[in-house]
Short mmCIF file of C-alpha atoms in Angstrom, two decimals:
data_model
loop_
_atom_site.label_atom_id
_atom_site.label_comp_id
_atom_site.label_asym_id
_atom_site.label_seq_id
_atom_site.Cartn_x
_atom_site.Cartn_y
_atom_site.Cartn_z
CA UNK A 205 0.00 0.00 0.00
CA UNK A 206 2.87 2.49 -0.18
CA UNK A 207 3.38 5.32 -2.76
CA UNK A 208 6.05 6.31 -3.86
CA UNK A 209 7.11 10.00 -4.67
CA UNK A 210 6.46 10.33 -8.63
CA UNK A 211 8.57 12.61 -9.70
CA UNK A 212 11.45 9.56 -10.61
CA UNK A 213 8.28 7.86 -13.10
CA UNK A 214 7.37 10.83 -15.26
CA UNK A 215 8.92 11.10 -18.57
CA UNK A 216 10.07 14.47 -20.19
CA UNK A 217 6.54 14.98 -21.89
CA UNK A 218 4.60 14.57 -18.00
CA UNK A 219 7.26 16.76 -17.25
CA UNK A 220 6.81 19.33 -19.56
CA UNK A 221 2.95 19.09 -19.02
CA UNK A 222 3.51 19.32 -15.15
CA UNK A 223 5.81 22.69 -15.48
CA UNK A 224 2.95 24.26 -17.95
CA UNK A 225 0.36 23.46 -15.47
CA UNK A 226 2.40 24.76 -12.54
CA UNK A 227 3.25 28.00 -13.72
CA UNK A 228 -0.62 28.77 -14.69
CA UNK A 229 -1.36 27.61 -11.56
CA UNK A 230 1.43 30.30 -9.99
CA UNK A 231 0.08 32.78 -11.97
CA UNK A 232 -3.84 32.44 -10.93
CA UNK A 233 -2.11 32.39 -7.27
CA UNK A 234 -0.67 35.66 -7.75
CA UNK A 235 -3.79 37.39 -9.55
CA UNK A 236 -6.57 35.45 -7.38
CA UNK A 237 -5.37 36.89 -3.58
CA UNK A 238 -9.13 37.47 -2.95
CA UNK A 239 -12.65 36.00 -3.48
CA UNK A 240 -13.47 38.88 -5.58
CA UNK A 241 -10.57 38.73 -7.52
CA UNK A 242 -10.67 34.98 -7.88
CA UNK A 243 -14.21 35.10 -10.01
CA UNK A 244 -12.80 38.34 -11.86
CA UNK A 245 -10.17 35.60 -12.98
CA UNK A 246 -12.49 32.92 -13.56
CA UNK A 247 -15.22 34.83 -15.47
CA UNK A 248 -12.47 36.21 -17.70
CA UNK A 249 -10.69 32.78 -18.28
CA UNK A 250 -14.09 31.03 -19.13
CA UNK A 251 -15.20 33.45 -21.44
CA UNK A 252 -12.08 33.00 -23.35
CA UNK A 253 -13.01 29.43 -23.21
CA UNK A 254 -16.75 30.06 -24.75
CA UNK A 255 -19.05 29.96 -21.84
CA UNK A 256 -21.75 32.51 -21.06
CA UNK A 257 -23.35 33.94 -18.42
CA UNK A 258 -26.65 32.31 -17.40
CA UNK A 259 -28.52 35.28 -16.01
CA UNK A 260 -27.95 37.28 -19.59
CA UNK A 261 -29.20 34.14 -21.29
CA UNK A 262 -32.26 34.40 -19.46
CA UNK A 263 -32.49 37.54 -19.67
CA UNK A 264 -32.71 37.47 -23.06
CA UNK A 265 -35.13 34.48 -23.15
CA UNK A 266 -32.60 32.67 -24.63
CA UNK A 267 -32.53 28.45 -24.41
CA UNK A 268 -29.53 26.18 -23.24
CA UNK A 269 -28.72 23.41 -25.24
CA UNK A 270 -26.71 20.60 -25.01
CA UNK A 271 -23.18 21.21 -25.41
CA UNK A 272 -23.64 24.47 -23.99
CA UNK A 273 -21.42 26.68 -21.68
CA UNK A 274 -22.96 28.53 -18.91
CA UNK A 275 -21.75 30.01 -16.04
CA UNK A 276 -23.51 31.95 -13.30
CA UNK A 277 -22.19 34.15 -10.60
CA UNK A 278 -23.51 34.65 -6.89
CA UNK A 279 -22.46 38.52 -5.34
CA UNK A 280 -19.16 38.07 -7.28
CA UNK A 281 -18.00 35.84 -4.61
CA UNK A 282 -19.08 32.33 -6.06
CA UNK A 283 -19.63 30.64 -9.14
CA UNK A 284 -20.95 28.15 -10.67
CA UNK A 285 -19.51 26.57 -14.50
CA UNK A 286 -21.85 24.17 -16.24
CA UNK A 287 -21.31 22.35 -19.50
CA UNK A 288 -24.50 20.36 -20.72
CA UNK A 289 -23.84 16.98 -21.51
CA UNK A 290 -25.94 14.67 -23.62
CA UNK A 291 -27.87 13.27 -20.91
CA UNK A 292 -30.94 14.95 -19.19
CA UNK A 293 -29.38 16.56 -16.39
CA UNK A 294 -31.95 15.19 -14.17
CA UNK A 295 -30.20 11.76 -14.16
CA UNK A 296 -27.07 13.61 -12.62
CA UNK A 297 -23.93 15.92 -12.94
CA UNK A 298 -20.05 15.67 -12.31
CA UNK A 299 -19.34 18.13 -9.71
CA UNK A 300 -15.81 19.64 -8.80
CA UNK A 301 -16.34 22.01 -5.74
CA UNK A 302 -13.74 23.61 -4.06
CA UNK A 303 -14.04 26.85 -1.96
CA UNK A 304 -12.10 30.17 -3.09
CA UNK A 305 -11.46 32.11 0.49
CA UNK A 306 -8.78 31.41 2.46
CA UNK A 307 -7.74 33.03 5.90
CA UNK A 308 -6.58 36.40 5.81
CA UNK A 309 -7.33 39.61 7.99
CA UNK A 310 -9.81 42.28 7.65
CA UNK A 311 -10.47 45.90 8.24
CA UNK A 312 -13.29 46.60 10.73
CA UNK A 313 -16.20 49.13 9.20
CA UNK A 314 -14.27 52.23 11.44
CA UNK A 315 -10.71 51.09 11.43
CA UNK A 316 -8.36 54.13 11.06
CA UNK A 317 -6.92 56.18 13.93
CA UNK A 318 -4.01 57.31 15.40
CA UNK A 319 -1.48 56.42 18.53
CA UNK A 320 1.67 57.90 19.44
CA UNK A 321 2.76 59.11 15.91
CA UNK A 322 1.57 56.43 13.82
CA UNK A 323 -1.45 55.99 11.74
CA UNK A 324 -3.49 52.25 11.88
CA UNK A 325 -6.13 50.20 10.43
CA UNK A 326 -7.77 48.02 12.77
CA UNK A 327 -8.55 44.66 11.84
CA UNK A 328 -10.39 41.21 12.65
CA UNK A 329 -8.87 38.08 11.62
CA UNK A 330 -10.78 35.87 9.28
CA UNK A 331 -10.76 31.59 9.96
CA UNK A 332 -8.24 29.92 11.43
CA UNK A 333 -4.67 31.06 11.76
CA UNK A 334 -1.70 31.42 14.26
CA UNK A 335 -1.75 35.30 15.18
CA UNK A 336 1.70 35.50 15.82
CA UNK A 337 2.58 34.20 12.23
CA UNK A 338 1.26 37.84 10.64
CA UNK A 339 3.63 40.05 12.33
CA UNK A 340 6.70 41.23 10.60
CA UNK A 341 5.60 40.28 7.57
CA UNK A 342 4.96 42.26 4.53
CA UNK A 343 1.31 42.61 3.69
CA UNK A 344 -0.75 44.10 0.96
CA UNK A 345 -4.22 45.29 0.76
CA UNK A 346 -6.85 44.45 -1.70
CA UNK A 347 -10.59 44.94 -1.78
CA UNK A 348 -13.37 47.51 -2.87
CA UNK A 349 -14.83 49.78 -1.24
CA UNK A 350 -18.38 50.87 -2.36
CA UNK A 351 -19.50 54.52 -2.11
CA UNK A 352 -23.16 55.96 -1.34
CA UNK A 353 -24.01 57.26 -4.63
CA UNK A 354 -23.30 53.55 -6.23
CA UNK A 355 -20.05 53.99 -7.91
CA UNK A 356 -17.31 51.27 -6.75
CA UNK A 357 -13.25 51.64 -5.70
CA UNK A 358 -11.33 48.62 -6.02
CA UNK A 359 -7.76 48.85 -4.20
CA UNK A 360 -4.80 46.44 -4.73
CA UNK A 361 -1.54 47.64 -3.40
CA UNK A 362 1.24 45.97 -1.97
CA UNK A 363 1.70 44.16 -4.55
CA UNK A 364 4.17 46.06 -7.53
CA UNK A 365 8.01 46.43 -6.73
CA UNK A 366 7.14 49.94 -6.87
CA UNK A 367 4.05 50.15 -4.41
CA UNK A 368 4.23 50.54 -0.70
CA UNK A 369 3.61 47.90 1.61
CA UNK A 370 2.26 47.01 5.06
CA UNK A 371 3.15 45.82 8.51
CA UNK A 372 1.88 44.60 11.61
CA UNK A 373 4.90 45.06 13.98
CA UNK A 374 6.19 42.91 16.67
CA UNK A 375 8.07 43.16 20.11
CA UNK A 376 11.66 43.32 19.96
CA UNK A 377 13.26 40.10 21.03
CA UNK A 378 15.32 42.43 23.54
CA UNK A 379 12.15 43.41 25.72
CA UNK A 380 10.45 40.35 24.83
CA UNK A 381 10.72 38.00 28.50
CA UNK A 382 7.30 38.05 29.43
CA UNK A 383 5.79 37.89 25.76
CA UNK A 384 7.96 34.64 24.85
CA UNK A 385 6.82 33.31 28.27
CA UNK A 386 2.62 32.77 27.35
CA UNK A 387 1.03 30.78 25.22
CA UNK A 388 1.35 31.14 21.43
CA UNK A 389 -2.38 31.49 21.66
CA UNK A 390 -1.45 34.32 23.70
CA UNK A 391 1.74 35.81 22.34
CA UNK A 392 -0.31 37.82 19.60
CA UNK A 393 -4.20 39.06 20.41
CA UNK A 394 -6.61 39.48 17.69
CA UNK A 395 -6.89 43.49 18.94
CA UNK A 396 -3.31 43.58 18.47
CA UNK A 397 -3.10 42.73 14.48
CA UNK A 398 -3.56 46.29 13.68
CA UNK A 399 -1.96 47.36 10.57
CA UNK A 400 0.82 49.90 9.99
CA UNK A 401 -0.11 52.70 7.34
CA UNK A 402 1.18 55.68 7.92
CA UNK A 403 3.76 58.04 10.48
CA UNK A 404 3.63 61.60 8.36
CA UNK A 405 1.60 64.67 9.58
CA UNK A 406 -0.49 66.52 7.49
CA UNK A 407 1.17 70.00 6.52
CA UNK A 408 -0.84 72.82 7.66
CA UNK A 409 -2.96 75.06 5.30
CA UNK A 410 -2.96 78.56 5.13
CA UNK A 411 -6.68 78.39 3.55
CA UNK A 412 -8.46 76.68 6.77
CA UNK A 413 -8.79 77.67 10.11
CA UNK A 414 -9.35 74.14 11.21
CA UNK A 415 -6.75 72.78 13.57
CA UNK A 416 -6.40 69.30 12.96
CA UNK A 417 -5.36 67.33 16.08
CA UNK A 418 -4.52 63.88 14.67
CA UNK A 419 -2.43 64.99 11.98
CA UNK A 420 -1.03 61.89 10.71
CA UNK A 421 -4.51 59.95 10.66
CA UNK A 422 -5.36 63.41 8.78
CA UNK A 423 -2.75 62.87 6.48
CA UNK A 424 -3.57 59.36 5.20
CA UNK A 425 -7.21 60.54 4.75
CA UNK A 426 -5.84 63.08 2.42
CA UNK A 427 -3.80 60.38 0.47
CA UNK A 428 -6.81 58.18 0.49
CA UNK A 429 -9.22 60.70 -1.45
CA UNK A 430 -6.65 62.48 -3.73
CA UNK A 431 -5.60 58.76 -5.08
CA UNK A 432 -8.99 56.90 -4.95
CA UNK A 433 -11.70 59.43 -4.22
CA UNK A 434 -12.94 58.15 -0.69
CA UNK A 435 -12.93 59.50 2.84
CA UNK A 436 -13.78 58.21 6.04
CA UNK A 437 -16.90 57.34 5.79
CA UNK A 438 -16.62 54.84 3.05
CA UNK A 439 -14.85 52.73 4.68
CA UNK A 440 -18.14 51.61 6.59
CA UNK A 441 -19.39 49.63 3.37
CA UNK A 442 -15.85 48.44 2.22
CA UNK A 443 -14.14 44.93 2.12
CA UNK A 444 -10.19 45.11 2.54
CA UNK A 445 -8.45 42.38 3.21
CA UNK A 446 -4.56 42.26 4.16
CA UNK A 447 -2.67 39.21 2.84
CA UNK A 448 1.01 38.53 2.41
CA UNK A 449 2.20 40.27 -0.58
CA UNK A 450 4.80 39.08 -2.80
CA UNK A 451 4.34 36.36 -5.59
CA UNK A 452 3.92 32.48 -5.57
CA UNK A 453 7.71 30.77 -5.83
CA UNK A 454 9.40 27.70 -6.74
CA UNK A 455 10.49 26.03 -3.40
CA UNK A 456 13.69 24.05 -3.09
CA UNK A 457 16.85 24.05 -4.96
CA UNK A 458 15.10 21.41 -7.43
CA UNK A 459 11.87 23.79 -7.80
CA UNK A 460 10.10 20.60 -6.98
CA UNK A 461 7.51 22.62 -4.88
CA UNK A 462 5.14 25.52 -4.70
CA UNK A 463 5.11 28.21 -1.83
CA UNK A 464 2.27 31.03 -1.59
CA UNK A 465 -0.07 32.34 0.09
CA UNK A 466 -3.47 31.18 -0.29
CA UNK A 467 -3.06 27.51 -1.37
CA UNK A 468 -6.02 26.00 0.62
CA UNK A 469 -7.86 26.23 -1.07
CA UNK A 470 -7.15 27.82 -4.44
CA UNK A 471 -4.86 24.95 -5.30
CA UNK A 472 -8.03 22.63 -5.90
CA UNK A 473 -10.32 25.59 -6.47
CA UNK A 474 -7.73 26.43 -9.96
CA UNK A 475 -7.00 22.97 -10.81
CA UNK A 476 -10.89 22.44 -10.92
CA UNK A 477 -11.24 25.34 -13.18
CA UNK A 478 -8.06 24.24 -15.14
CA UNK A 479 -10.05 20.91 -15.52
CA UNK A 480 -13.74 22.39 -16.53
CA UNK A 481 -12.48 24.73 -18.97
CA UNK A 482 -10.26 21.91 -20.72
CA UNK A 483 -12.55 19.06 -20.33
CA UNK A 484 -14.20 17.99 -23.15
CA UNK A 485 -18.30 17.81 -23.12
CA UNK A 486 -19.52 14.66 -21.99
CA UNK A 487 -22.54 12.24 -21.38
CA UNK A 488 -23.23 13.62 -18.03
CA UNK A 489 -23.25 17.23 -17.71
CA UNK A 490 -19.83 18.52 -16.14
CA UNK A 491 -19.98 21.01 -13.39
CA UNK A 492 -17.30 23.30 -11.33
CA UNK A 493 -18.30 24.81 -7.72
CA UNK A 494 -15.80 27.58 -6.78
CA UNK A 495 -17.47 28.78 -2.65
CA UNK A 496 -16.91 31.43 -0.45
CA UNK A 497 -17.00 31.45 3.49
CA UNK A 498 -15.78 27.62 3.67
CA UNK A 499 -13.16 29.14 6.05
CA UNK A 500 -15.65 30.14 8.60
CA UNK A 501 -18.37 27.74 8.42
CA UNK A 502 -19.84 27.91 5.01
CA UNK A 503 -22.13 30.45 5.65
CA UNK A 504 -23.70 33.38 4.35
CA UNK A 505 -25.05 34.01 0.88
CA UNK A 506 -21.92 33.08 -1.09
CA UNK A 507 -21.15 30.12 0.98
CA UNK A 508 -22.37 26.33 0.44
CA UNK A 509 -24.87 26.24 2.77
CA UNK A 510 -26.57 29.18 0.89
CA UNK A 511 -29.32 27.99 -1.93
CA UNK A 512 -27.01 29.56 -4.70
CA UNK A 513 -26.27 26.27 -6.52
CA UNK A 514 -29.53 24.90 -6.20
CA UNK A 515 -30.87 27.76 -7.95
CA UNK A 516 -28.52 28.10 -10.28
CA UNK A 517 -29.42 24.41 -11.51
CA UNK A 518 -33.11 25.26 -11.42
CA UNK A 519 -32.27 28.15 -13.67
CA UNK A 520 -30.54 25.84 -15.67
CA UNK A 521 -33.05 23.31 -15.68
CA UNK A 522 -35.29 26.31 -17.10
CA UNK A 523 -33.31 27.43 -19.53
CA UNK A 524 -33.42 23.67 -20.95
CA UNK A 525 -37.14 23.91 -20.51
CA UNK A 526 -37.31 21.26 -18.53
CA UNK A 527 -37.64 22.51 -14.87
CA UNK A 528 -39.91 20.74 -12.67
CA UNK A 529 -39.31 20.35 -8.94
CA UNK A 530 -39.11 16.65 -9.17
CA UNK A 531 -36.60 17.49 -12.03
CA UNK A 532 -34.15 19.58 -9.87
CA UNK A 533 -34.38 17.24 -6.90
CA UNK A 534 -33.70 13.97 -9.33
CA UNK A 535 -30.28 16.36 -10.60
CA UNK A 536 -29.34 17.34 -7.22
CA UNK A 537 -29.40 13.77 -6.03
CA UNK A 538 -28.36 12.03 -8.65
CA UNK A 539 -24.80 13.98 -8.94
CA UNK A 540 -21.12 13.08 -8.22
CA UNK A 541 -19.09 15.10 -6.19
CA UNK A 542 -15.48 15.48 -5.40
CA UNK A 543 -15.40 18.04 -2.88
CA UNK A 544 -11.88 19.47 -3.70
CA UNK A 545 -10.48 20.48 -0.71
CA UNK A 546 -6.63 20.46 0.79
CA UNK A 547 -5.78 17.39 3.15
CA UNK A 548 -2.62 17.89 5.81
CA UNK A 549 1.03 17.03 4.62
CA UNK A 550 3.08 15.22 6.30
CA UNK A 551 5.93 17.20 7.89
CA UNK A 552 8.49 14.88 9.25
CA UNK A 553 9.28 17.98 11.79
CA UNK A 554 6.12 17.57 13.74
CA UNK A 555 5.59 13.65 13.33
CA UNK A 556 3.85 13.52 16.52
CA UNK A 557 0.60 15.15 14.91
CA UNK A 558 0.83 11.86 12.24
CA UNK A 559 -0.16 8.86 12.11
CA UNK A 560 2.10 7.94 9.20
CA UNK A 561 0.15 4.90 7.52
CA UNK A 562 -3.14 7.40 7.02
CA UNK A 563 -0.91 10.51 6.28
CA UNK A 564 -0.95 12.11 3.18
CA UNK A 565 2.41 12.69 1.67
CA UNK A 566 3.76 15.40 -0.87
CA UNK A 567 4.46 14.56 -4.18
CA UNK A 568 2.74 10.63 -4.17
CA UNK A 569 -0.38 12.32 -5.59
CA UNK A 570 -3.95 13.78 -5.05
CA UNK A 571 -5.34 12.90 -1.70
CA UNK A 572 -9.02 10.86 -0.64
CA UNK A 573 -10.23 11.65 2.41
CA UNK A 574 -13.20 9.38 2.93
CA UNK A 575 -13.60 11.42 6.07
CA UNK A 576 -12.72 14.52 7.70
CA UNK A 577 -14.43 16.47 10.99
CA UNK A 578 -12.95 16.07 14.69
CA UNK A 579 -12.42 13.34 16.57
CA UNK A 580 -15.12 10.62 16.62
CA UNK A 581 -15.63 12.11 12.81
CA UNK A 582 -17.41 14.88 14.01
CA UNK A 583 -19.23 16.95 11.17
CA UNK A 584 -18.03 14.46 8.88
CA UNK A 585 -19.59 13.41 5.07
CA UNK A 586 -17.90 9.99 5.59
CA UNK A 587 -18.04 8.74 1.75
CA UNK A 588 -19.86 5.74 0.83
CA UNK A 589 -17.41 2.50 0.51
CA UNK A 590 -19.51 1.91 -2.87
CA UNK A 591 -18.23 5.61 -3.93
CA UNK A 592 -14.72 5.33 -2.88
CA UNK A 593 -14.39 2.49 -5.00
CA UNK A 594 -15.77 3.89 -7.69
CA UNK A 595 -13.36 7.44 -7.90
CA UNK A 596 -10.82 4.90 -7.03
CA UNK A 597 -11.52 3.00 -10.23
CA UNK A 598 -11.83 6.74 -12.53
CA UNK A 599 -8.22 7.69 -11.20
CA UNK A 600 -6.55 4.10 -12.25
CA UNK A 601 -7.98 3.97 -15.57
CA UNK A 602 -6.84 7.80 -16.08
CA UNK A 603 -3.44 6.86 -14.93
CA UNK A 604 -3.91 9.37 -11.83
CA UNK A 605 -1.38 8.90 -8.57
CA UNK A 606 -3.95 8.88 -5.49
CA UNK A 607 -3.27 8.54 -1.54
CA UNK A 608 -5.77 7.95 0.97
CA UNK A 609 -4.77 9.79 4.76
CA UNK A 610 -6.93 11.33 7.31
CA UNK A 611 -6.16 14.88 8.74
CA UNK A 612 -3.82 13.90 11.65
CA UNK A 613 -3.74 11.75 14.52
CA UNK A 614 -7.25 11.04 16.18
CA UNK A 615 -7.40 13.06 18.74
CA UNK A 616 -5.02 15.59 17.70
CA UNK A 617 -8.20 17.80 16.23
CA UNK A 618 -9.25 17.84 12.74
CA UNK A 619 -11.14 20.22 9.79
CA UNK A 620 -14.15 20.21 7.63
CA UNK A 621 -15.00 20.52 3.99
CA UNK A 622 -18.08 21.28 1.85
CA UNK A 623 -18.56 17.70 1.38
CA UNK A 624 -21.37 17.47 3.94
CA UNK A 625 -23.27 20.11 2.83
CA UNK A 626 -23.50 19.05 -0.78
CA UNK A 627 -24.31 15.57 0.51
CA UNK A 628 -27.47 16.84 2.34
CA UNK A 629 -28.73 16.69 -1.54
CA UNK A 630 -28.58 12.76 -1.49
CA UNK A 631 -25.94 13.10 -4.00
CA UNK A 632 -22.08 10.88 -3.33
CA UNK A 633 -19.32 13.20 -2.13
CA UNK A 634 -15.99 12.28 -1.20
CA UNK A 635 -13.14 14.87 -0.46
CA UNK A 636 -10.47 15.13 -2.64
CA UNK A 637 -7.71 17.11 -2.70
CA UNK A 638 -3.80 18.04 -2.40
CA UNK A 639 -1.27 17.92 0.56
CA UNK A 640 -0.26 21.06 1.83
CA UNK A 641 2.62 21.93 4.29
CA UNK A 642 1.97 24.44 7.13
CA UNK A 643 -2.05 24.51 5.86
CA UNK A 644 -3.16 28.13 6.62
CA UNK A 645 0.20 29.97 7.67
CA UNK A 646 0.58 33.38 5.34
CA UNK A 647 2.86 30.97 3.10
CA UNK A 648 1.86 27.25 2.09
CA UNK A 649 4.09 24.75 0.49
CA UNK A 650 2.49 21.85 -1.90
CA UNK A 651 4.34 19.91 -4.20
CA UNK A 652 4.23 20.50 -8.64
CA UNK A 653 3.84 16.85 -9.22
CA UNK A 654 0.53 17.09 -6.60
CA UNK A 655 -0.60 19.84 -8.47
CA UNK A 656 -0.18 18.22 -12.03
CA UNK A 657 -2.11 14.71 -10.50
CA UNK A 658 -4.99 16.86 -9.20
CA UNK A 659 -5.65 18.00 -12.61
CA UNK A 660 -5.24 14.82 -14.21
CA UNK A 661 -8.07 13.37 -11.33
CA UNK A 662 -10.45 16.51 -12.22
CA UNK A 663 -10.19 16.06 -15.65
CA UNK A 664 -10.80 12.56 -15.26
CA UNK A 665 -13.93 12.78 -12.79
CA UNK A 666 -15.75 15.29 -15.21
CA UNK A 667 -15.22 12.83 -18.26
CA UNK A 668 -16.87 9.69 -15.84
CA UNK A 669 -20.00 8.23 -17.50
#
């Protein structure tokens, strides 16, 4: 039952095909750093490929047909691709879901203000990540802000050799006893990941009588409307979000791996979408789920536990003129799903959180977790053994490198997917996904080959009579 690491059985054309993959991957990793920016990239990309957007199709009173591309997009934070196969779609669909938000920090709805000199952005941290791991880092922001009268802002910056970047500063080792003394929990508090933005005053003017007592928070309120036309007030319905600027990277002397920000889960999430938009139509009508909120619970409108798929397929269903409740319910429950989600490397450096014969490893392929959830499988989809068998069958006959590993040691804690939620349809879902190294830090390591597998197992699941 061991795998071996693959990167001794590929020949120069898997390699060649591997390297292409990678470095489209990279660059979706670099342009995708947000939700919203993820579906900019997506909508974009599978235009190019020929789809079309479901709500203008409608709009129009247009029909789908088989063969078809459709997409349809849910408060530009999810999205749903569809490509019609030749059977009814009530007897089923091919799903690839993976979820596009990954943990990051915010800025609260009043967040500027000024201490001692310097000018801040208070923040709240979104899903699950080590505090301490964000400070001394360089950070960019990205986001839009949306003004009163309609119109829209969207900032990225912190990301060109030439822009400024962003901080959230730490204690000097020097002064640091007591600090290095608690409990990483403790080290770094979630009021203390305010962000560093600005230490100039605002030069008085002669014209106004006003005397401005925090200067510096005055200052960056200037800068703020003379380069993007917004003032205090705005930032009340904005979403910014501070990430880790810089680029994704080969890792290791032999390039052999990927490091970035934002990996789980945009390395199934683009892999899917790498998969949809090359797949070729098939008997069963293909689909690709890219989520948001899957990092806090799935919730919300954009998340999976929102009825945005379901009514995108009952639009679809309509378009088709075929909708019927009974219709819908028979293509919800009828479907496939992988839910492509990220599964826990193993890191010989912390083998105590292992247990190595259900670990995943990097580079021996694309990982099944029949199960995920805490402990006694808490919150768990737990995959059918009729299912497993099944994907496991699609990925041999596609020549596709699989491992099966569960997310750590028993009772060393655990993670969810979307797999349950989709499953409350009736319809199989197993999660499937890649192996990352240090899963939700502000930079993730996964290896090329994994990457290159994962696309091979899409590809091959979408194409699965």
């Amino acid at each position: 039952m061991k795998k071996e690491n693959l990167w001794l059985s590929y020949q120069n054309e898997d390699k060649e095909k591997l390297q292409a993959i990678c470095e489209r991957y990279k660059n979706c990793l670099d342009e995708g750093k947000t939700e919203r920016e993820c579906i900019d990239l997506t909508i974009r990309m599978a235009k190019e490929a020929g789809y079309r957007n479901l709500a203008d199709i409608i709009a129009a009173k247009g029909k789908v047909s088989k063969g078809d591309k459709v997409y349809a997009v849910q408060m530009h934070k999810s999205i749903a691709l569809f490509q019609i196969g030749e059977e009814p779609i009530s007897s089923g669909m091919n799903i690839l879901g993976a979820h596009i938000d990954s943990p990051r920090i915010d800025v609260k709805q009043n967040p500027l203000y000024e201490k001692e000199g310097f000018a801040y952005f208070d923040t709240h941290y979104y899903g699950g990540i080590k505090k301490y791991q964000w400070t001394a880092i360089p950070l960019s922001l990205h986001g839009r802000v949306a003004r009163k009268d309609g119109t829209m802002v969207d900032i990225c910056l912190g990301e060109k050799e030439d822009d400024p970047i962003f901080v959230i500063t730490d204690l000097l080792i020097h002064l640091a006893g007591e600090q290095m003394g608690k409990k990483a929990t403790e080290v770094v508090t979630g009021e203390n990941l305010d962000l560093l933005i600005g230490n100039i005053p605002l030069e008085k003017d002669s014209d106004t009588s006003k005397e401005e007592k925090e200067t510096i928070k005055a200052n960056v309120l200037k800068l703020l409307a003379d380069q993007y036309g917004i003032d205090e007030e705005d930032f009340q319905s904005a979403e910014l979000e501070i990430v880790p600027a810089g680029k994704a990277r080969d890792c290791g002397f032999d390039r052999s791996m990927v490091l970035s920000y934002g990996q789980d889960d945009r390395i199934c999430a683009f892999t899917s979408l790498f998969a949809m938009l090359d797949a070729k139509c098939g008997t069963r009508t293909q689909c690709c789920l890219l989520v948001d909120k899957e990092e806090i619970g799935s919730v919300g409108a954009t998340g999976m536990q929102s009825r945005f798929f379901e009514n995108s397929v009952a639009e679809l269903l309509d378009g088709m003129g075929c909708y019927s409740e009974l219709a819908l319910r028979r293509a919800l429950r009828n479907s496939s799903m992988l839910s492509s989600d990220v599964s826990a490397g193993y890191d010989p450096a912390y083998a105590e959180a292992f247990e190595k014969k259900n670990a995943a490893y990097l580079g021996r392929g694309i990982v099944l977790n029949k199960f995920t959830g805490a402990r006694g499988k808490s919150g768990s989809n737990d995959a059918n053994a009729e299912y497993v068998a099944r994907v496991r069958r699609i990925f041999d006959d596609h020549n596709v490198a699989f491992q099966t590993a569960e997310l750590g040691k028993v009772d060393f804690g655990g993670g969810g997917t979307i797999a349950y939620i989709a499953a409350l349809y009736g319809m199989e879902v197993i999660d499937s996904g890649v192996a990352v190294l240090s899963m939700h830090a502000p930079w993730e390591v996964t290896s090329k080959a994994d990457v290159y597998e994962a696309y091979k197992a899409y590809k091959a699941f979408l194409l699965d009579a």
